[in-house]
Amino acid sequence: MFSASPTSRNELFYSRPRYGVLATWFSMAVAAVTMIVCGPSLSARAAAPAQRVVRYRDFGAKGDGKTDDLEAFVAAHTFANQHGLAVKADDDATYYMGGKKRTVVIQTDTDFGTAAFIIDDTHLQDRGAPTFLVSSRLEPFKLAGVSSLKRNQEKIDVSLPGTCLVTVTNSHVRRYIRFGANRNNGSPQTDVFLVDKDGTVDRDTPIIWDFDRITAITAHPINESTLTITGGRFTTIANAAESKYTYYSRGIAIRRSHVVVDGLEHHVTGEGDQGAPYGGFVNIGDCCYVTVQNTILTGRKTYRTIGSAGVPVSMGSYDISLNRALNVSFVNCSQTNDINDGRYWGIIGSNYCKNLVFDNCTFSRFDAHMGVANATIRNSTLGHQGINAIGSGIFIVENTTIHGRHLISLRSDYGSTWQGEFVIRNCVFVPAGGRPTSASLIGGSYSGQHDFGYTCYMPERITIDTLRIDDSNHPANYQGPAIFANFNSRLTDDSYVEDFPYVRTKKVILENVTTASGKALRVSDNPFMFKDVQVTTK
């Protein structure tokens, strides 16, 4: 098995032979005198084996809100990482971090407490360097001997030192070939899943693609212990760079499995007429079993630029970003700005993830770009950008209020695809800010003329049990809500040919669906497209 951490200095001290104790205490006394005369040097601190908590002030941090304390943070955490010690901030301090190209590496429990942290992004040496990096001592390694994989394969022929998160790529196959104003030529076929020491693939993180060829495969060992990051009141002074796709990565990057972030706050100030987008203050990737709880984040101001198709587009800028991450939960989280204020972009974006959970969250949206396998939203409220997703597996939404154009929007730029099932229970849908000219539960668009790199599906089965549609503030010409939006206005008879046929929903089960307007729920404004869908009302 892997060693979770090197032996701490406390363990070394108490395991020494008895005759060494006097020498140890003598060295501590010398260290104490040295600290009084010369200040808290690193050698003096290293001579204090009974120390259990590392504090930033011991490494020169001023905490006055003006002095750049970044180097002190680096030194404190370097020492803590070497000796397996926790780190504690001073609760009454205000720490300032400027634009140096330095990253604070966190490998032990850290309590930011009620301390304030100012992250100044106005003059940076490297916009791609995270401020904090939560990392593992367990190094990833290339996985030899695996040349191919099959969808839903249950076991691979490997022997591992312990459970690992495996990322795999076939660069010769392109998926997620984006359509629209930000069109591109797709991304290499990628998957991420869990494998135990005997090579058995975790059933909850199945392999979702066939890999006839593998160009890269990496195993990331899973930490058995949980690392906890607590508290902290962070404020980002936003950049004022040109509004184009030059993403800033400043924040807390989590690249270790089994991490809990509890009680963090992140605020943003200084957003002006222009600014480059952010890739997530909390940025979680290449890891699993991460929980963010009791945390307050901030939606970023929406800026516009010119997309790849040569037309203006709104840029996505996130406070939460997830990439190649499994089993990630957000519990009892919210954001500082109004979730229905359209000036601010949706707070979260994700790619290549599995088993994402929102529980008791109030956010402007949920969003899965390049696929999510299995997601759950419960006891939550989602704002003006609602639920946007493509992916596979089971998507459960329960005890939740959803604002937006649709109850669930299947992203048209990635083929409006969901290969699996939707389950919606005990929810409220408030369409288009409460004044809909039209309202549909499942939104999307699909022409059948673009190759996204995969067959596109609508959810095979949709179950809706107890849904209240709050369309009370509707105009006079409102026809009532529909189950499906008009995904293709040109597909009105059999003469229309899809070069890349869309696999449409087979069955919808409705129970206790009511509307504030009193209007009946229809199938779609395009009845021909959905003529073969079986709708059952209980």
Coordinates of C-alpha atoms in Angstrom, one line a residue:
M1 CA 0.0 0.0 0.0
F2 CA 1.0 3.6 -0.4
S3 CA 2.3 5.6 2.5
A4 CA 0.0 8.6 3.0
S5 CA 2.7 10.8 4.5
P6 CA 6.3 10.6 5.7
T7 CA 6.9 10.0 9.4
S8 CA 6.2 13.2 11.3
R9 CA 8.8 14.9 13.5
N10 CA 6.5 14.2 16.5
E11 CA 6.7 10.5 15.8
L12 CA 10.5 10.7 15.4
F13 CA 10.8 12.4 18.7
Y14 CA 8.7 10.0 20.8
S15 CA 10.3 7.0 19.2
R16 CA 13.9 7.9 20.1
P17 CA 15.8 6.0 22.8
R18 CA 15.4 7.5 26.2
Y19 CA 19.1 8.6 26.4
G20 CA 18.4 10.9 23.5
V21 CA 15.8 13.0 25.2
L22 CA 18.2 15.3 27.1
A23 CA 20.1 16.0 23.9
T24 CA 16.8 16.8 22.1
W25 CA 15.6 19.2 24.8
F26 CA 19.1 20.8 24.8
S27 CA 18.8 21.4 21.0
M28 CA 15.3 22.9 21.5
A29 CA 16.7 25.3 24.2
V30 CA 19.4 26.4 21.8
A31 CA 16.8 26.9 19.1
A32 CA 14.7 29.0 21.4
V33 CA 17.7 31.3 22.2
T34 CA 18.5 31.5 18.5
M35 CA 14.9 32.6 17.7
I36 CA 15.0 35.3 20.3
V37 CA 18.3 36.7 19.1
C38 CA 18.0 36.1 15.4
G39 CA 14.3 35.7 14.6
P40 CA 12.5 32.6 13.5
S41 CA 14.9 31.0 11.0
L42 CA 13.9 27.8 9.2
S43 CA 16.7 25.9 11.0
A44 CA 15.4 27.1 14.3
R45 CA 11.9 26.0 13.5
A46 CA 13.1 22.7 12.2
A47 CA 14.8 22.1 15.6
A48 CA 11.4 22.1 17.4
P49 CA 10.1 18.6 16.9
A50 CA 7.2 19.0 19.3
Q51 CA 5.6 21.6 17.1
R52 CA 2.2 20.4 15.9
V53 CA 0.8 23.3 13.9
V54 CA 2.7 25.5 11.4
R55 CA 1.7 29.2 11.3
Y56 CA 2.4 31.7 8.5
R57 CA 3.7 34.3 10.9
D58 CA 6.5 32.0 11.9
F59 CA 7.8 32.2 8.3
G60 CA 7.6 35.9 8.1
A61 CA 4.0 36.6 7.0
K62 CA 2.9 40.1 8.1
G63 CA -0.8 39.7 7.6
D64 CA -1.2 43.5 7.3
G65 CA -3.1 43.4 3.9
K66 CA -0.2 45.3 2.2
T67 CA 3.0 43.2 2.5
D68 CA 3.2 40.4 -0.1
D69 CA 3.0 37.2 2.1
L70 CA 3.2 34.7 -0.8
E71 CA 6.8 33.7 -0.1
A72 CA 5.9 33.1 3.5
F73 CA 3.1 30.8 2.5
V74 CA 5.3 28.8 0.2
A75 CA 7.9 28.4 3.0
A76 CA 5.3 27.5 5.6
H77 CA 3.6 24.8 3.5
T78 CA 6.9 23.5 2.3
F79 CA 8.0 22.9 5.9
A80 CA 4.6 21.5 6.8
N81 CA 4.6 19.1 3.8
Q82 CA 8.1 17.8 4.7
H83 CA 7.1 17.1 8.3
G84 CA 3.4 16.1 8.0
L85 CA 2.2 19.1 10.0
A86 CA -1.1 21.0 9.8
V87 CA -1.1 24.7 8.9
K88 CA -3.1 27.4 10.7
A89 CA -3.7 31.0 9.6
D90 CA -4.1 33.8 12.2
D91 CA -7.8 34.6 12.4
D92 CA -7.3 38.3 12.6
A93 CA -4.8 38.6 9.7
T94 CA -5.3 40.0 6.2
Y95 CA -2.8 38.3 3.9
Y96 CA -1.9 39.9 0.6
M97 CA -0.7 37.9 -2.4
G98 CA 0.7 39.7 -5.5
G99 CA 1.5 38.6 -9.0
K100 CA 4.7 36.5 -8.5
K101 CA 5.0 33.3 -10.4
R102 CA 4.7 31.2 -7.2
T103 CA 2.3 28.4 -6.2
V104 CA 1.7 27.3 -2.6
V105 CA 1.7 23.5 -2.5
I106 CA -0.7 22.1 0.1
Q107 CA -0.3 18.5 1.2
T108 CA -1.5 18.6 4.8
D109 CA -4.6 19.8 6.6
T110 CA -4.9 23.6 6.4
D111 CA -7.2 25.8 8.5
F112 CA -7.5 29.3 7.0
G113 CA -10.0 30.2 9.8
T114 CA -11.5 33.6 9.6
A115 CA -8.4 35.2 8.0
A116 CA -8.8 37.3 4.9
F117 CA -6.7 36.6 1.8
I118 CA -6.4 39.2 -1.0
I119 CA -5.3 37.8 -4.4
D120 CA -4.2 40.6 -6.7
D121 CA -4.5 39.6 -10.3
T122 CA -3.9 43.1 -11.8
H123 CA -0.2 42.4 -12.5
L124 CA 0.7 38.8 -13.0
Q125 CA 3.9 37.1 -14.1
D126 CA 2.0 33.9 -15.0
R127 CA -1.8 33.8 -15.3
G128 CA -1.7 30.0 -15.6
A129 CA -0.1 29.4 -12.2
P130 CA -2.7 28.5 -9.5
T131 CA -2.3 30.4 -6.2
F132 CA -2.7 27.2 -4.1
L133 CA -2.2 23.6 -5.4
V134 CA -3.6 20.8 -3.3
S135 CA -1.5 17.8 -4.3
S136 CA -0.7 14.3 -3.4
R137 CA 2.7 12.8 -2.4
L138 CA 1.7 9.8 -4.5
E139 CA 3.0 10.3 -8.0
P140 CA 1.0 9.4 -11.1
F141 CA 2.6 6.8 -13.4
K142 CA 2.2 5.5 -16.9
L143 CA 0.2 2.3 -17.2
A144 CA 2.1 -0.2 -19.3
G145 CA 0.6 -3.1 -21.1
V146 CA -2.8 -1.8 -21.9
S147 CA -3.3 -1.2 -25.7
S148 CA -7.1 -1.2 -26.0
L149 CA -10.3 -0.9 -24.0
K150 CA -14.0 -1.6 -24.6
R151 CA -17.0 0.3 -23.5
N152 CA -18.3 -1.1 -20.1
Q153 CA -15.3 -3.4 -19.8
E154 CA -15.3 -4.8 -16.3
K155 CA -11.6 -5.6 -15.8
I156 CA -8.3 -4.6 -17.3
D157 CA -5.2 -6.7 -17.2
V158 CA -3.1 -4.8 -14.7
S159 CA -1.8 -5.2 -11.1
L160 CA -1.7 -1.9 -9.2
P161 CA -0.3 -1.0 -5.8
G162 CA -3.7 0.2 -4.8
T163 CA -6.9 1.8 -6.2
C164 CA -6.1 4.3 -8.9
L165 CA -7.9 6.9 -11.0
V166 CA -7.1 6.1 -14.6
T167 CA -7.1 8.7 -17.4
V168 CA -6.9 7.4 -21.0
T169 CA -6.6 9.1 -24.4
N170 CA -6.8 8.1 -28.0
S171 CA -5.5 11.2 -29.9
H172 CA -6.4 9.6 -33.3
V173 CA -10.2 9.9 -32.6
R174 CA -11.9 13.2 -32.1
R175 CA -15.0 13.7 -29.9
Y176 CA -17.1 16.7 -29.0
I177 CA -16.6 18.4 -32.3
R178 CA -18.2 21.7 -31.3
F179 CA -20.8 23.4 -33.5
G180 CA -21.8 27.1 -33.5
A181 CA -20.1 30.3 -32.8
N182 CA -17.3 28.6 -30.9
R183 CA -16.9 25.7 -33.4
N184 CA -13.8 23.6 -33.3
N185 CA -12.4 20.3 -34.6
G186 CA -13.1 18.5 -31.4
S187 CA -10.9 17.0 -28.6
P188 CA -9.0 13.7 -28.4
Q189 CA -11.2 10.8 -27.1
T190 CA -10.7 10.8 -23.4
D191 CA -12.1 8.8 -20.4
V192 CA -11.5 8.6 -16.7
F193 CA -12.5 5.8 -14.4
L194 CA -11.5 4.0 -11.1
V195 CA -9.6 0.7 -11.0
D196 CA -8.8 -1.3 -7.9
K197 CA -5.4 -3.0 -7.3
D198 CA -6.6 -6.2 -9.2
G199 CA -7.7 -4.2 -12.3
T200 CA -11.5 -4.3 -11.6
V201 CA -13.2 -1.2 -13.0
D202 CA -15.6 0.5 -10.5
R203 CA -19.2 0.0 -11.7
D204 CA -20.0 3.6 -10.7
T205 CA -17.4 5.0 -13.1
P206 CA -17.7 2.8 -16.2
I207 CA -15.6 3.1 -19.3
I208 CA -17.9 5.0 -21.8
W209 CA -15.9 4.7 -25.1
D210 CA -14.3 1.9 -27.1
F211 CA -10.5 2.5 -27.3
D212 CA -9.2 0.6 -30.3
R213 CA -6.0 2.4 -29.8
I214 CA -4.5 4.1 -26.7
T215 CA -2.0 7.0 -27.1
A216 CA -1.7 7.8 -23.4
I217 CA -2.9 6.1 -20.2
T218 CA -2.0 7.3 -16.7
A219 CA -2.7 5.9 -13.2
H220 CA -3.2 8.4 -10.4
P221 CA -2.9 6.6 -7.0
I222 CA -5.8 7.4 -4.6
N223 CA -5.0 8.7 -1.1
E224 CA -6.6 6.7 1.7
S225 CA -6.6 9.6 4.2
T226 CA -8.8 12.7 3.8
L227 CA -7.1 16.2 3.5
T228 CA -9.2 19.0 4.9
I229 CA -9.1 22.7 4.0
T230 CA -11.2 24.8 6.4
G231 CA -12.3 28.4 6.3
G232 CA -10.7 31.4 4.6
R233 CA -12.3 34.6 3.3
F234 CA -10.7 35.1 -0.1
T235 CA -11.1 38.2 -2.3
T236 CA -9.8 38.3 -5.9
I237 CA -8.9 41.7 -7.4
A238 CA -9.9 40.9 -10.9
N239 CA -7.7 41.3 -14.0
A240 CA -8.4 44.0 -16.5
A241 CA -6.9 42.2 -19.5
E242 CA -8.3 42.2 -23.0
S243 CA -11.5 40.2 -23.2
K244 CA -10.4 37.2 -25.1
Y245 CA -10.0 33.5 -24.3
T246 CA -6.8 33.8 -22.2
Y247 CA -8.0 32.0 -19.1
Y248 CA -6.7 32.8 -15.7
S249 CA -6.1 29.9 -13.3
R250 CA -5.6 31.8 -10.1
G251 CA -7.3 30.1 -7.1
I252 CA -7.2 26.7 -5.4
A253 CA -6.4 23.8 -7.7
I254 CA -7.2 20.4 -6.3
R255 CA -5.2 17.5 -7.8
R256 CA -5.5 15.1 -4.8
S257 CA -8.2 12.6 -4.1
H258 CA -10.1 12.5 -0.8
V259 CA -10.3 16.2 -0.1
V260 CA -12.9 18.2 1.9
V261 CA -13.2 22.0 1.5
D262 CA -15.3 23.4 4.3
G263 CA -16.4 26.9 5.0
L264 CA -14.5 28.8 2.3
E265 CA -15.6 32.2 1.0
H266 CA -14.6 33.7 -2.3
H267 CA -15.4 37.3 -3.4
V268 CA -14.5 39.2 -6.5
T269 CA -13.8 42.9 -6.8
G270 CA -12.4 45.2 -9.4
E271 CA -14.3 43.9 -12.5
G272 CA -14.4 46.7 -15.0
D273 CA -15.4 47.2 -18.7
Q274 CA -13.1 44.4 -19.9
G275 CA -11.4 41.4 -18.4
A276 CA -10.1 37.9 -19.4
P277 CA -12.1 34.9 -18.1
Y278 CA -11.3 32.6 -15.2
G279 CA -11.0 28.9 -15.2
G280 CA -12.4 28.4 -11.7
F281 CA -11.3 29.7 -8.3
V282 CA -12.0 26.1 -7.1
N283 CA -10.5 24.0 -9.9
I284 CA -10.8 20.2 -9.4
G285 CA -9.1 17.8 -11.8
D286 CA -7.5 14.4 -12.1
C287 CA -8.9 13.3 -8.8
C288 CA -11.9 11.8 -7.1
Y289 CA -13.9 11.9 -3.8
V290 CA -13.9 15.7 -3.3
T291 CA -16.5 17.5 -1.3
V292 CA -17.0 21.2 -1.2
Q293 CA -19.3 22.2 1.6
N294 CA -20.6 25.2 3.5
T295 CA -18.9 27.4 0.9
I296 CA -19.8 30.7 -0.7
L297 CA -18.5 31.6 -4.2
T298 CA -19.0 34.4 -6.7
G299 CA -20.3 34.5 -10.3
R300 CA -18.0 36.3 -12.7
K301 CA -19.0 39.2 -14.8
T302 CA -19.8 38.2 -18.4
Y303 CA -17.6 39.7 -21.1
R304 CA -17.9 39.3 -24.9
T305 CA -15.3 38.5 -27.5
I306 CA -15.1 37.2 -31.1
G307 CA -15.6 33.4 -31.3
S308 CA -14.0 31.0 -33.7
A309 CA -16.8 31.5 -36.3
G310 CA -16.0 35.2 -36.4
V311 CA -19.1 36.4 -34.6
P312 CA -19.4 37.9 -31.1
V313 CA -19.9 35.5 -28.2
S314 CA -20.2 35.7 -24.5
M315 CA -17.2 34.2 -22.7
G316 CA -17.6 31.6 -20.0
S317 CA -15.9 32.6 -16.8
Y318 CA -16.2 30.2 -13.8
D319 CA -15.7 30.2 -10.1
I320 CA -15.9 26.3 -10.1
S321 CA -14.2 24.2 -12.8
L322 CA -14.2 20.4 -12.9
N323 CA -12.1 18.4 -15.4
R324 CA -11.5 14.6 -15.3
A325 CA -13.0 14.4 -11.8
L326 CA -15.1 11.6 -10.3
N327 CA -17.5 11.6 -7.3
V328 CA -17.4 15.3 -6.6
S329 CA -20.1 16.9 -4.3
F330 CA -21.1 20.4 -3.5
V331 CA -23.1 20.5 -0.3
N332 CA -24.8 23.6 1.3
C333 CA -23.1 26.0 -1.1
S334 CA -24.2 29.3 -2.5
Q335 CA -22.9 32.4 -4.4
T336 CA -22.6 36.0 -3.4
N337 CA -24.5 37.5 -6.3
D338 CA -28.1 37.1 -7.4
I339 CA -28.5 33.8 -9.2
N340 CA -30.9 35.4 -11.7
D341 CA -28.7 38.4 -12.5
G342 CA -27.8 37.9 -16.2
R343 CA -24.7 40.1 -16.0
Y344 CA -22.9 37.3 -14.3
W345 CA -21.9 34.0 -16.0
G346 CA -23.0 30.6 -14.7
I347 CA -20.8 29.7 -11.8
I348 CA -19.7 26.2 -12.8
G349 CA -18.4 24.3 -15.9
S350 CA -17.2 20.7 -16.2
N351 CA -15.6 18.3 -18.6
Y352 CA -15.0 14.5 -18.6
C353 CA -16.6 14.0 -15.1
K354 CA -18.7 11.3 -13.5
N355 CA -21.0 11.3 -10.5
L356 CA -21.4 15.0 -9.8
V357 CA -23.8 16.1 -7.0
F358 CA -25.4 19.4 -6.0
D359 CA -27.1 19.1 -2.6
N360 CA -28.7 22.1 -0.9
C361 CA -27.0 24.5 -3.3
T362 CA -28.1 27.9 -4.6
F363 CA -26.2 28.6 -7.8
S364 CA -26.8 30.3 -11.1
R365 CA -26.5 27.0 -13.0
F366 CA -25.2 23.5 -13.5
D367 CA -23.2 22.9 -16.6
A368 CA -21.5 19.9 -18.2
H369 CA -19.7 20.7 -21.4
M370 CA -17.8 17.6 -22.7
G371 CA -20.0 15.1 -21.0
V372 CA -20.9 14.0 -17.5
A373 CA -21.8 10.4 -16.7
N374 CA -24.4 10.4 -13.9
A375 CA -25.4 13.6 -12.0
T376 CA -27.7 14.4 -9.1
I377 CA -29.2 17.8 -8.2
R378 CA -31.3 17.8 -5.0
N379 CA -32.7 20.3 -2.5
S380 CA -31.3 23.2 -4.5
T381 CA -32.2 26.3 -6.4
L382 CA -30.7 27.1 -9.9
G383 CA -30.8 30.5 -11.4
H384 CA -31.0 32.2 -14.8
Q385 CA -28.8 29.7 -16.7
G386 CA -30.5 26.7 -15.2
I387 CA -29.4 23.1 -16.0
N388 CA -27.2 22.7 -19.1
A389 CA -25.7 19.2 -19.8
I390 CA -24.8 16.5 -22.2
G391 CA -23.6 13.1 -21.2
S392 CA -24.8 9.7 -20.3
G393 CA -26.3 7.6 -17.4
I394 CA -28.9 8.7 -15.0
F395 CA -29.6 12.4 -14.3
I396 CA -31.7 12.9 -11.2
V397 CA -33.2 16.3 -10.2
E398 CA -35.3 16.3 -7.1
N399 CA -36.7 18.8 -4.6
T400 CA -35.2 21.6 -6.6
T401 CA -36.4 24.9 -8.2
I402 CA -35.0 25.6 -11.6
H403 CA -35.1 29.0 -13.4
G404 CA -34.2 29.4 -17.1
R405 CA -35.5 28.8 -20.6
H406 CA -35.9 25.1 -20.0
L407 CA -36.0 22.7 -17.1
I408 CA -33.0 20.9 -18.6
S409 CA -31.2 22.2 -21.6
L410 CA -29.3 19.7 -23.7
R411 CA -26.4 21.7 -25.1
S412 CA -26.8 22.2 -28.8
D413 CA -23.1 23.0 -29.4
Y414 CA -22.3 19.4 -28.4
G415 CA -25.2 17.7 -30.1
S416 CA -28.0 17.9 -27.5
T417 CA -27.1 14.4 -26.4
W418 CA -27.9 12.4 -23.4
Q419 CA -27.6 8.6 -23.6
G420 CA -29.5 7.4 -20.7
E421 CA -32.4 8.5 -18.5
F422 CA -33.8 11.6 -16.8
V423 CA -35.6 11.4 -13.4
I424 CA -37.3 14.6 -12.1
R425 CA -39.1 14.5 -8.8
N426 CA -40.8 17.1 -6.6
C427 CA -39.5 20.1 -8.5
V428 CA -40.6 23.7 -9.5
F429 CA -39.8 25.1 -12.9
V430 CA -39.9 28.9 -13.4
P431 CA -39.5 29.5 -17.1
A432 CA -37.9 32.6 -18.6
G433 CA -37.9 34.8 -15.6
G434 CA -41.5 34.1 -14.9
R435 CA -42.8 35.7 -18.1
P436 CA -42.5 33.0 -20.8
T437 CA -43.7 33.4 -24.4
S438 CA -43.1 29.7 -24.6
A439 CA -41.9 27.2 -22.2
S440 CA -40.5 23.7 -22.6
L441 CA -39.1 21.2 -20.1
I442 CA -36.4 19.6 -22.3
G443 CA -34.6 22.1 -24.5
G444 CA -32.0 21.7 -27.3
S445 CA -31.3 21.9 -31.0
Y446 CA -30.2 19.3 -33.5
S447 CA -30.1 19.6 -37.3
G448 CA -28.8 16.2 -38.1
Q449 CA -26.2 17.8 -40.5
H450 CA -23.2 18.1 -38.2
D451 CA -20.8 15.3 -37.1
F452 CA -20.1 15.7 -33.4
G453 CA -17.9 12.7 -33.3
Y454 CA -20.5 10.4 -31.8
T455 CA -24.1 9.3 -32.3
C456 CA -26.4 11.9 -30.5
Y457 CA -29.2 10.7 -28.3
M458 CA -32.1 12.2 -26.4
P459 CA -32.8 10.5 -23.0
E460 CA -34.4 7.2 -23.7
R461 CA -36.7 7.5 -20.8
I462 CA -37.9 10.6 -18.9
T463 CA -39.8 10.2 -15.6
I464 CA -41.4 13.4 -14.1
D465 CA -43.1 12.8 -10.8
T466 CA -44.6 16.0 -9.2
L467 CA -43.6 19.1 -11.1
R468 CA -45.0 22.6 -10.6
I469 CA -44.6 24.9 -13.7
D470 CA -44.8 28.5 -12.5
D471 CA -45.9 30.1 -15.7
S472 CA -48.4 32.5 -14.1
N473 CA -46.9 35.7 -15.6
H474 CA -47.5 34.6 -19.2
P475 CA -48.6 36.9 -22.1
A476 CA -52.0 36.6 -23.8
N477 CA -50.8 34.5 -26.7
Y478 CA -49.1 31.9 -24.5
Q479 CA -50.0 28.4 -25.6
G480 CA -48.8 26.5 -22.5
P481 CA -45.7 24.5 -21.7
A482 CA -44.4 21.6 -23.8
I483 CA -42.4 18.6 -22.9
F484 CA -39.9 19.1 -25.7
A485 CA -38.7 22.3 -27.4
N486 CA -38.7 22.4 -31.2
F487 CA -35.3 20.8 -31.7
N488 CA -35.4 21.1 -35.6
S489 CA -38.0 23.5 -37.1
R490 CA -37.1 22.1 -40.6
L491 CA -38.0 18.5 -39.6
T492 CA -41.7 18.7 -40.3
D493 CA -42.3 15.6 -42.5
D494 CA -40.5 12.6 -43.9
S495 CA -38.8 14.5 -46.7
Y496 CA -36.2 15.9 -44.3
V497 CA -33.0 13.7 -44.2
E498 CA -30.7 13.7 -41.2
D499 CA -27.1 12.8 -42.3
F500 CA -26.4 12.0 -38.7
P501 CA -29.7 10.7 -37.4
Y502 CA -30.9 11.7 -33.9
V503 CA -32.0 8.9 -31.5
R504 CA -35.1 10.3 -29.9
T505 CA -36.8 9.6 -26.6
K506 CA -38.9 6.5 -26.5
K507 CA -41.0 7.1 -23.3
V508 CA -42.1 9.9 -21.0
I509 CA -43.9 9.1 -17.8
L510 CA -45.8 12.0 -16.2
E511 CA -47.4 12.1 -12.7
N512 CA -48.8 15.1 -11.0
V513 CA -47.6 17.8 -13.4
T514 CA -49.4 21.1 -12.8
T515 CA -49.2 24.6 -14.2
A516 CA -49.9 28.0 -12.6
S517 CA -51.4 29.2 -15.9
G518 CA -53.8 26.3 -16.0
K519 CA -52.6 25.5 -19.5
A520 CA -52.2 21.8 -20.3
L521 CA -48.8 20.3 -21.0
R522 CA -48.2 19.6 -24.7
V523 CA -45.7 17.3 -26.3
S524 CA -44.0 19.9 -28.5
D525 CA -44.4 22.7 -31.0
N526 CA -43.0 20.2 -33.4
P527 CA -45.4 17.2 -33.1
F528 CA -44.0 15.4 -36.1
M529 CA -40.5 15.2 -34.7
F530 CA -41.9 13.6 -31.5
K531 CA -44.8 11.6 -32.9
D532 CA -43.3 8.3 -31.9
V533 CA -42.7 9.2 -28.3
Q534 CA -44.9 7.3 -25.9
V535 CA -46.3 9.7 -23.2
T536 CA -48.0 8.0 -20.2
T537 CA -49.9 10.0 -17.6
K538 CA -50.5 8.4 -14.2

